[in-house]
XYZ file of C-alpha atoms in Angstrom:
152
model
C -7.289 7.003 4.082
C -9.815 4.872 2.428
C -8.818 1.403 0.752
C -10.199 2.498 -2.292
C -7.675 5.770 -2.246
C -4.984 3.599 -2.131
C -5.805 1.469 -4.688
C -6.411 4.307 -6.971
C -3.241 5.536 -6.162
C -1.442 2.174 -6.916
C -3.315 1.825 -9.900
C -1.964 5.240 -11.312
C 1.149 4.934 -9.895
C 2.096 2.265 -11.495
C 0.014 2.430 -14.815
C -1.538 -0.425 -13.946
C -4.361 -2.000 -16.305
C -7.625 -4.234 -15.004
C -6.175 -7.362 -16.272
C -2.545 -6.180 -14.273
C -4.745 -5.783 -11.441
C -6.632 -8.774 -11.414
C -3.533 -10.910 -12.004
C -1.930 -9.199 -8.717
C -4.819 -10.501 -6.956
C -4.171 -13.809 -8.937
C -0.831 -13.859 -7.245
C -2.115 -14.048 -3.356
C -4.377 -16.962 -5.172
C -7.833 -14.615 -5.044
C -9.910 -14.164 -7.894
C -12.006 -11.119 -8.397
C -13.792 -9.733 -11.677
C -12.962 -6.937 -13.709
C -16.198 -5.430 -12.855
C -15.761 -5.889 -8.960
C -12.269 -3.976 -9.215
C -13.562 -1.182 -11.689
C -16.150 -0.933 -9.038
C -13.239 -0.367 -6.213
C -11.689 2.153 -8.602
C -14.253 4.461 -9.504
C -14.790 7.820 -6.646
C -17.471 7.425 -3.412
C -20.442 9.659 -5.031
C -20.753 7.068 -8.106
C -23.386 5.256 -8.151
C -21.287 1.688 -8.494
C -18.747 2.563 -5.742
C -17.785 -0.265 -3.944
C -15.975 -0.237 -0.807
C -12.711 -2.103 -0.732
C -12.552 -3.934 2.792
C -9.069 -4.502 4.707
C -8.980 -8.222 3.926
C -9.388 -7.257 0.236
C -6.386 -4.385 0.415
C -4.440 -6.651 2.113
C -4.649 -9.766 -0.517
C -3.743 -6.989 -2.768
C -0.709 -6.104 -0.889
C 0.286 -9.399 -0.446
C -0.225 -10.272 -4.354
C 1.334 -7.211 -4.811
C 4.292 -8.466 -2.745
C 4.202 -11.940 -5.051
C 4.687 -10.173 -7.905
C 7.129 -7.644 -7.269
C 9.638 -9.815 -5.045
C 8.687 -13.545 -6.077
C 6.209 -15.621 -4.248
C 7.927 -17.160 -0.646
C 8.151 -21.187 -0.771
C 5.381 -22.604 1.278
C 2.002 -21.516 2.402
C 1.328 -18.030 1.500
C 0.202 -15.749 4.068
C -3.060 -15.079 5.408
C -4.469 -11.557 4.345
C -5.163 -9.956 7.479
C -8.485 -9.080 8.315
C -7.841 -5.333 9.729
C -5.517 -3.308 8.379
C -3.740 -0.244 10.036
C -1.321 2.336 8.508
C 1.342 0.718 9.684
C 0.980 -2.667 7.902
C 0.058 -0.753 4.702
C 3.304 1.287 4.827
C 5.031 -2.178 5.634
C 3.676 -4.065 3.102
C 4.811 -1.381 0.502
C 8.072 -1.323 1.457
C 8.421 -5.076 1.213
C 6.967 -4.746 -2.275
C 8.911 -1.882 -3.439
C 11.946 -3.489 -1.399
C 12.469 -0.269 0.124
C 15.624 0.607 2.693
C 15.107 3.625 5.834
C 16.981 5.979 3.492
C 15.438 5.561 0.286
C 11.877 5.920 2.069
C 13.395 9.288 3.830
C 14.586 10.487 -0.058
C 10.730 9.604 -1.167
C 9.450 11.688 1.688
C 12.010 14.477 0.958
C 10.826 14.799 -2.162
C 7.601 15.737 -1.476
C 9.279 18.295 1.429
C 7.963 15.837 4.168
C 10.874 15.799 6.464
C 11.291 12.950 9.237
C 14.333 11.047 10.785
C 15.161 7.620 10.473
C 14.016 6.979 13.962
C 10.719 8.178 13.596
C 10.242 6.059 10.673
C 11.827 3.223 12.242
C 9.111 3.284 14.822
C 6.690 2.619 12.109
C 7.903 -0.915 11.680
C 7.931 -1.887 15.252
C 5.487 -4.348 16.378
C 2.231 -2.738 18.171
C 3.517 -3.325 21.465
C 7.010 -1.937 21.719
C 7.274 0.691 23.832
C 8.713 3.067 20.640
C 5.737 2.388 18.302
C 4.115 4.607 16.454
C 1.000 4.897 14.549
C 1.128 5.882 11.049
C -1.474 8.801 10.582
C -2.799 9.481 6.644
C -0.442 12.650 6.241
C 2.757 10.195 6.386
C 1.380 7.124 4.139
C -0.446 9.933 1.936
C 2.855 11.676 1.588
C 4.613 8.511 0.881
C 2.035 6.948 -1.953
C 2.545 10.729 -3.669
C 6.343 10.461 -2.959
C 6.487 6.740 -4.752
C 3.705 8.229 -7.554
C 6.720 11.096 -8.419
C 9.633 8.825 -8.388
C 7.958 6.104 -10.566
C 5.974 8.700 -13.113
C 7.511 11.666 -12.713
């Protein structure tokens, strides 16, 4: 899925405005323009398309993460610089404060059927033996779960 997808979807899901986006960027202390995020927001054949990098997605996520839960005492953290699937669907269920079962329900909903081990190897670190990758399908399926719950 494309950064800019996700963003979109975030945007709508949530109802969003520029200035609510620009403040959630605010929160992971990073400031961006309203023209620089219109310009992540609009589709890849405009002319003014800009692609939305990892490092961007993931200040985002993190701001994102500052707003919905609180900001953490101390340093913040460092937006990564690579993003996977995996750390997407993690950072939105941090935000979101999501448990296993209500991110099963959210798939259920949008007849996506898994079992709470499958999903829990989606949260495992990269190296453990039970990890999985997160393909679009599943964090696709989720975003559109979330989108139904929140505006249904």
């Amino acid at each position: 899925m494309l950064n800019n997808d996700i963003l979109r979807r975030l945007r709508y899901t949530f109802d969003f405005s520029d200035t609510a986006m620009i403040d959630i960027f605010a929160a992971a202390e990073h400031e961006v323009s309203r023209e620089l995020v219109s310009d992540w927001l609009k589709r890849e054949g405009e002319p003014a398309f800009k692609k939305c990098t990892d490092r961007e997605l993931a200040i985002f996520l993190n701001g994102l993460i500052n707003v919905k839960r609180g900001k953490r005492e101390g340093p913040q953290p460092e937006p990564e610089s690579r993003l996977t699937n995996n750390m997407i669907f993690m950072k939105l269920r941090i935000a979101l404060n999501y448990k296993a079962e209500d991110i099963l329900e959210i798939l259920e909903s949008v007849n996506f059927r898994m079992s709470q081990h499958e999903l829990s190897a989606f949260f495992r670190k990269p190296d453990n033996k039970h990890y999985r990758e997160c393909k679009d399908q599943i964090l696709r399926n989720f975003l559109l779960g979330v989108q139904y719950k929140i505006r249904p």
